[in-house]
Coordinates of C-alpha atoms in Angstrom, one line a residue:
M1 CA 0.1 0.0 0.0
A2 CA 1.0 3.4 -0.9
P3 CA 2.1 5.9 1.8
L4 CA -0.9 8.4 1.7
A5 CA -2.2 10.7 3.9
Q6 CA -5.9 11.6 4.1
F7 CA -5.6 15.1 4.4
H8 CA -8.8 17.3 3.9
A9 CA -8.2 18.4 0.4
Y10 CA -7.3 14.8 -0.7
R11 CA -10.5 13.1 1.4
Q12 CA -12.6 15.8 -0.5
Y13 CA -11.3 15.2 -3.7
E14 CA -11.6 11.5 -3.9
Q15 CA -15.1 11.5 -2.6
M16 CA -15.8 13.7 -5.4
R17 CA -14.2 12.1 -8.2
R18 CA -15.5 8.8 -7.0
A19 CA -18.9 10.7 -7.5
V20 CA -18.4 12.1 -10.8
N21 CA -17.0 8.7 -12.0
D22 CA -20.1 7.2 -11.0
S23 CA -22.6 9.5 -12.3
V24 CA -20.6 10.0 -15.6
M25 CA -20.4 6.1 -16.2
G26 CA -23.9 5.4 -14.8
L27 CA -24.9 8.0 -17.7
F28 CA -23.3 6.2 -20.7
A29 CA -24.6 3.0 -19.2
G30 CA -28.2 4.6 -18.7
A31 CA -28.5 5.7 -22.4
G32 CA -27.1 2.8 -23.8
L33 CA -30.0 0.7 -21.6
A34 CA -32.4 2.8 -22.5
S35 CA -32.0 3.1 -26.3
L36 CA -32.0 -0.5 -25.8
L37 CA -35.3 -0.7 -23.9
L38 CA -37.1 1.4 -26.3
H39 CA -36.3 -0.4 -29.3
P40 CA -39.2 -2.5 -29.6
M41 CA -41.3 0.4 -28.6
T42 CA -40.5 2.0 -31.7
Q43 CA -43.5 1.4 -33.8
A44 CA -45.6 2.3 -31.0
P45 CA -48.4 5.0 -31.7
A46 CA -48.3 6.7 -28.4
P47 CA -45.5 9.5 -27.3
L48 CA -43.2 8.4 -24.9
S49 CA -45.1 11.0 -22.4
M50 CA -48.2 8.7 -22.3
I51 CA -46.2 5.6 -21.6
F52 CA -44.0 7.2 -19.0
P53 CA -46.4 10.0 -17.7
R54 CA -44.6 9.9 -14.2
I55 CA -41.3 11.0 -15.5
E56 CA -41.5 14.9 -15.5
E57 CA -38.6 15.3 -18.0
I58 CA -40.3 12.9 -20.7
S59 CA -43.5 14.8 -20.5
R60 CA -41.7 18.2 -20.6
F61 CA -40.1 17.5 -24.1
D62 CA -43.1 15.0 -25.3
L63 CA -40.6 13.0 -27.7
S64 CA -41.8 10.5 -29.6
I65 CA -40.1 6.9 -29.2
E66 CA -38.2 7.5 -32.4
K67 CA -36.7 10.9 -31.5
A68 CA -36.0 9.6 -27.8
R69 CA -33.8 6.5 -28.9
A70 CA -32.1 8.9 -31.8
I71 CA -30.9 11.1 -28.4
L72 CA -30.1 8.4 -26.5
D73 CA -27.8 6.7 -29.4
D74 CA -26.3 10.1 -29.5
A75 CA -25.5 10.9 -25.9
G76 CA -22.2 9.9 -25.3
P77 CA -20.2 12.8 -26.9
H78 CA -22.4 15.2 -24.9
I79 CA -21.7 13.3 -21.6
G80 CA -18.2 13.5 -22.2
N81 CA -18.1 17.1 -23.4
M82 CA -20.1 18.1 -20.0
A83 CA -17.8 15.6 -17.6
L84 CA -14.0 16.1 -18.8
P85 CA -14.1 20.2 -18.1
Y86 CA -15.9 19.0 -14.9
L87 CA -13.3 16.4 -14.2
L88 CA -10.1 18.7 -14.5
S89 CA -11.6 21.2 -12.6
L90 CA -11.8 18.9 -9.6
H91 CA -8.2 17.9 -10.4
E92 CA -6.5 21.5 -10.5
D93 CA -8.4 22.4 -7.5
Y94 CA -6.7 19.6 -5.5
M95 CA -3.4 20.9 -6.9
R96 CA -3.8 24.0 -5.6
S97 CA -4.1 22.8 -2.4
C98 CA -1.4 21.0 -2.3
L99 CA 0.7 24.1 -3.5
E100 CA -0.8 25.8 -0.4
L101 CA 0.7 22.5 1.8
L102 CA 4.3 23.5 -0.3
V103 CA 4.0 27.2 1.0
K104 CA 2.9 26.2 4.5
D105 CA 6.0 24.4 4.5
G106 CA 8.5 27.1 2.9
L107 CA 9.2 25.0 -0.1
I108 CA 7.1 27.6 -2.5
T109 CA 6.3 31.3 -2.2
P110 CA 2.9 32.4 -1.7
K111 CA 3.0 34.4 -5.0
S112 CA 4.5 31.3 -7.1
A113 CA 1.6 29.2 -5.6
S114 CA -1.2 31.8 -6.6
K115 CA 0.5 32.7 -10.0
A116 CA 1.0 29.1 -11.3
P117 CA -0.6 28.6 -14.4
V118 CA -2.8 25.6 -14.8
S119 CA -0.5 24.2 -17.6
K120 CA 2.3 24.4 -15.5
I121 CA 0.6 23.5 -11.8
H122 CA 2.1 19.7 -11.8
E123 CA 5.9 20.8 -12.8
E124 CA 6.0 23.7 -10.5
F125 CA 4.9 20.9 -7.8
G126 CA 7.7 18.7 -8.9
V127 CA 10.0 21.3 -8.9
A128 CA 9.4 22.4 -5.3
V129 CA 9.4 18.9 -4.0
G130 CA 12.5 17.7 -6.0
T131 CA 10.9 14.9 -7.6
P132 CA 9.2 15.2 -11.1
L133 CA 5.7 13.3 -11.8
P134 CA 5.2 10.5 -13.9
Q135 CA 6.2 11.7 -17.5
D136 CA 3.8 9.6 -19.4
S137 CA 0.8 10.3 -16.9
L138 CA 1.5 14.0 -17.3
Q139 CA 1.6 14.1 -20.9
Q140 CA -1.4 12.5 -21.2
F141 CA -3.2 15.3 -18.6
H142 CA -2.1 17.9 -20.8
V143 CA -3.8 16.1 -24.3
L144 CA -6.6 16.1 -21.7
R145 CA -6.4 19.8 -20.7
E146 CA -6.1 20.7 -24.5
M147 CA -9.0 18.9 -25.4
R148 CA -11.1 20.7 -22.5
N149 CA -9.5 23.9 -23.9
C150 CA -11.0 23.1 -27.5
L151 CA -14.3 22.5 -26.0
I152 CA -14.7 25.6 -23.9
H153 CA -12.5 28.0 -26.3
M154 CA -12.6 26.5 -29.6
G155 CA -16.3 25.3 -30.1
G156 CA -15.2 21.5 -29.6
V157 CA -12.9 21.8 -32.8
I158 CA -9.3 20.6 -32.6
D159 CA -6.7 23.2 -32.6
D160 CA -2.8 23.5 -32.7
R161 CA -2.5 23.4 -29.0
L162 CA -3.9 20.2 -28.8
V163 CA -2.2 18.8 -32.1
A164 CA 1.3 19.8 -30.1
A165 CA 0.4 18.2 -27.0
V166 CA -0.1 14.8 -28.6
A167 CA 3.0 15.4 -30.6
A168 CA 5.2 16.2 -27.5
C169 CA 3.9 12.6 -26.0
S170 CA 6.0 10.0 -25.6
H171 CA 5.6 6.4 -27.2
G172 CA 4.7 5.0 -23.8
A173 CA 2.0 7.8 -23.0
L174 CA 0.3 7.2 -26.6
A175 CA 0.6 3.5 -26.1
G176 CA -1.0 4.0 -22.6
W177 CA -3.6 6.1 -24.0
T178 CA -4.8 3.7 -27.2
N179 CA -4.6 0.5 -24.7
V180 CA -7.4 2.5 -22.7
T181 CA -9.6 4.2 -25.3
K182 CA -9.1 1.9 -27.9
S183 CA -7.7 4.8 -30.5
S184 CA -4.6 7.0 -31.0
P185 CA -4.7 10.8 -30.3
R186 CA -2.3 11.1 -33.2
A187 CA -5.5 11.1 -34.9
F188 CA -6.2 14.1 -34.0
K189 CA -6.3 16.8 -37.0
K190 CA -6.9 20.4 -36.9
G191 CA -10.0 21.8 -37.6
D192 CA -11.9 18.3 -37.0
P193 CA -14.5 18.0 -34.3
L194 CA -13.5 16.5 -31.0
K195 CA -15.0 13.3 -30.2
I196 CA -14.9 12.6 -26.5
G197 CA -16.3 9.2 -25.5
A198 CA -16.5 6.8 -22.6
G199 CA -12.5 5.5 -23.2
E200 CA -11.5 9.1 -23.0
L201 CA -13.2 9.9 -19.8
A202 CA -12.1 6.5 -18.4
L203 CA -8.3 7.3 -19.1
G204 CA -9.1 10.9 -17.5
F205 CA -10.3 9.5 -14.2
A206 CA -7.0 6.8 -14.4
V207 CA -5.0 9.5 -15.0
S208 CA -6.0 12.0 -12.5
K209 CA -6.4 9.6 -9.9
L210 CA -2.6 8.5 -10.4
L211 CA -1.5 12.0 -10.4
A212 CA -3.3 13.1 -7.5
R213 CA -1.7 9.8 -5.1
T214 CA 1.9 10.3 -6.6
V215 CA 1.3 13.9 -5.2
N216 CA -0.1 13.0 -2.0
E217 CA 2.9 10.2 -2.0
F218 CA 5.3 13.2 -2.3
L219 CA 4.0 15.4 0.0
V220 CA 4.2 12.5 2.8
S221 CA 7.9 12.1 2.3
G222 CA 8.5 16.0 1.5
L223 CA 6.9 18.0 4.0
T224 CA 8.7 18.8 7.4
R225 CA 7.1 16.9 10.5
P226 CA 6.1 19.8 12.0
T227 CA 4.2 21.0 9.2
W228 CA 2.3 17.3 8.9
I229 CA 1.6 17.8 12.7
D230 CA -0.1 21.4 12.0
V231 CA -1.7 19.8 9.0
I232 CA -3.2 17.0 11.1
L233 CA -4.5 19.3 14.1
E234 CA -5.6 22.0 11.6
D235 CA -7.5 19.3 9.7
M236 CA -8.8 18.0 13.3
A237 CA -9.8 21.6 14.5
S238 CA -11.8 22.3 10.7
H239 CA -13.2 19.3 9.3
G240 CA -12.8 16.7 12.2
P241 CA -14.2 16.5 15.6
G242 CA -12.8 19.4 16.8
I243 CA -10.2 19.8 19.6
P244 CA -11.7 18.9 23.0
A245 CA -12.1 21.7 25.6
N246 CA -11.1 18.8 28.4
V247 CA -7.1 19.0 28.8
D248 CA -7.5 15.1 29.7
E249 CA -9.0 14.2 26.6
R250 CA -7.2 16.4 24.0
L251 CA -3.8 14.5 23.3
R252 CA -5.5 11.2 23.1
K253 CA -8.0 12.8 20.7
A254 CA -5.0 14.2 18.6
L255 CA -3.6 10.8 18.6
G256 CA -6.6 8.9 17.4
Y257 CA -7.2 11.4 14.6
A258 CA -3.6 11.0 13.8
R259 CA -3.8 7.4 13.7
F260 CA -7.0 7.0 11.5
N261 CA -6.2 9.6 8.7
Y262 CA -2.0 10.0 9.0
I263 CA -1.2 6.6 9.9
W264 CA 1.9 7.2 7.5
I265 CA 2.9 10.2 9.3
G266 CA 3.4 8.2 12.4
A267 CA 2.9 11.4 15.0
T268 CA 4.4 10.9 18.3
P269 CA 2.6 12.0 21.6
I270 CA 5.3 14.7 21.8
E271 CA 5.1 16.1 18.4
L272 CA 0.9 16.3 18.9
Q273 CA 1.6 17.8 22.3
D274 CA 4.0 20.3 20.9
G275 CA 1.4 21.2 17.8
L276 CA -1.2 21.8 20.2
T277 CA 0.9 24.4 22.4
R278 CA 1.9 25.9 19.1
M279 CA -2.1 26.7 18.4
G280 CA -2.7 27.7 21.7
Y281 CA -3.7 25.0 23.9

């Protein structure tokens, strides 16, 4: 098991990432299943709203069965177009929180952390901790990021930046991409419409998860112990059960919280008591 610290930003990110993953894959599966179930009804004379009167969205649009099936069959790209920006924004917000931890430890200045562009946020982190992140995964992430930018800024049309990001990928990054998505990003051509399906989203979830875990591992080994002790106690105070007012319970509760969420840090009673003292307890 990798040494991970369950600090608040990481817990929050993992919870949201799993929720988005389940919802998106559920939408893909649901659209396919619904289309399949509607197939025997395509010749029915009644509109869909009469067959399923309890579903408000169906009555609102008053769709025919044939039209509903066509929409469901074409739902994949629309799901992908909505989900990819959401997924990447969650990851980028997590990375900002990790840079703030580096600021807390004096490994990076507040200005550098706040001004780091999204396109360089992982590289800034790697320089600060002295270890670069996995390059194949990082290259894949940058391709996904440029895909997101094409959706938002280019109306879903492939541009030069996306093509350049693919060209910068190593053989390993391209092979990994193809293995998951079953298609090569080398097929991207400037001016073509960008298509994002379940394969690209599955890759996005996998890559963002790997990078987030790697960043967590680097923080475990890279931050000083006093910083980690402060993080544990601040997390306990703000997002956990709080710091007990009873002095006899305070250290025992802090030890329990540290062992539950931060077992890899190995906080000692002396370190936690020193941290409590720094906080004014």
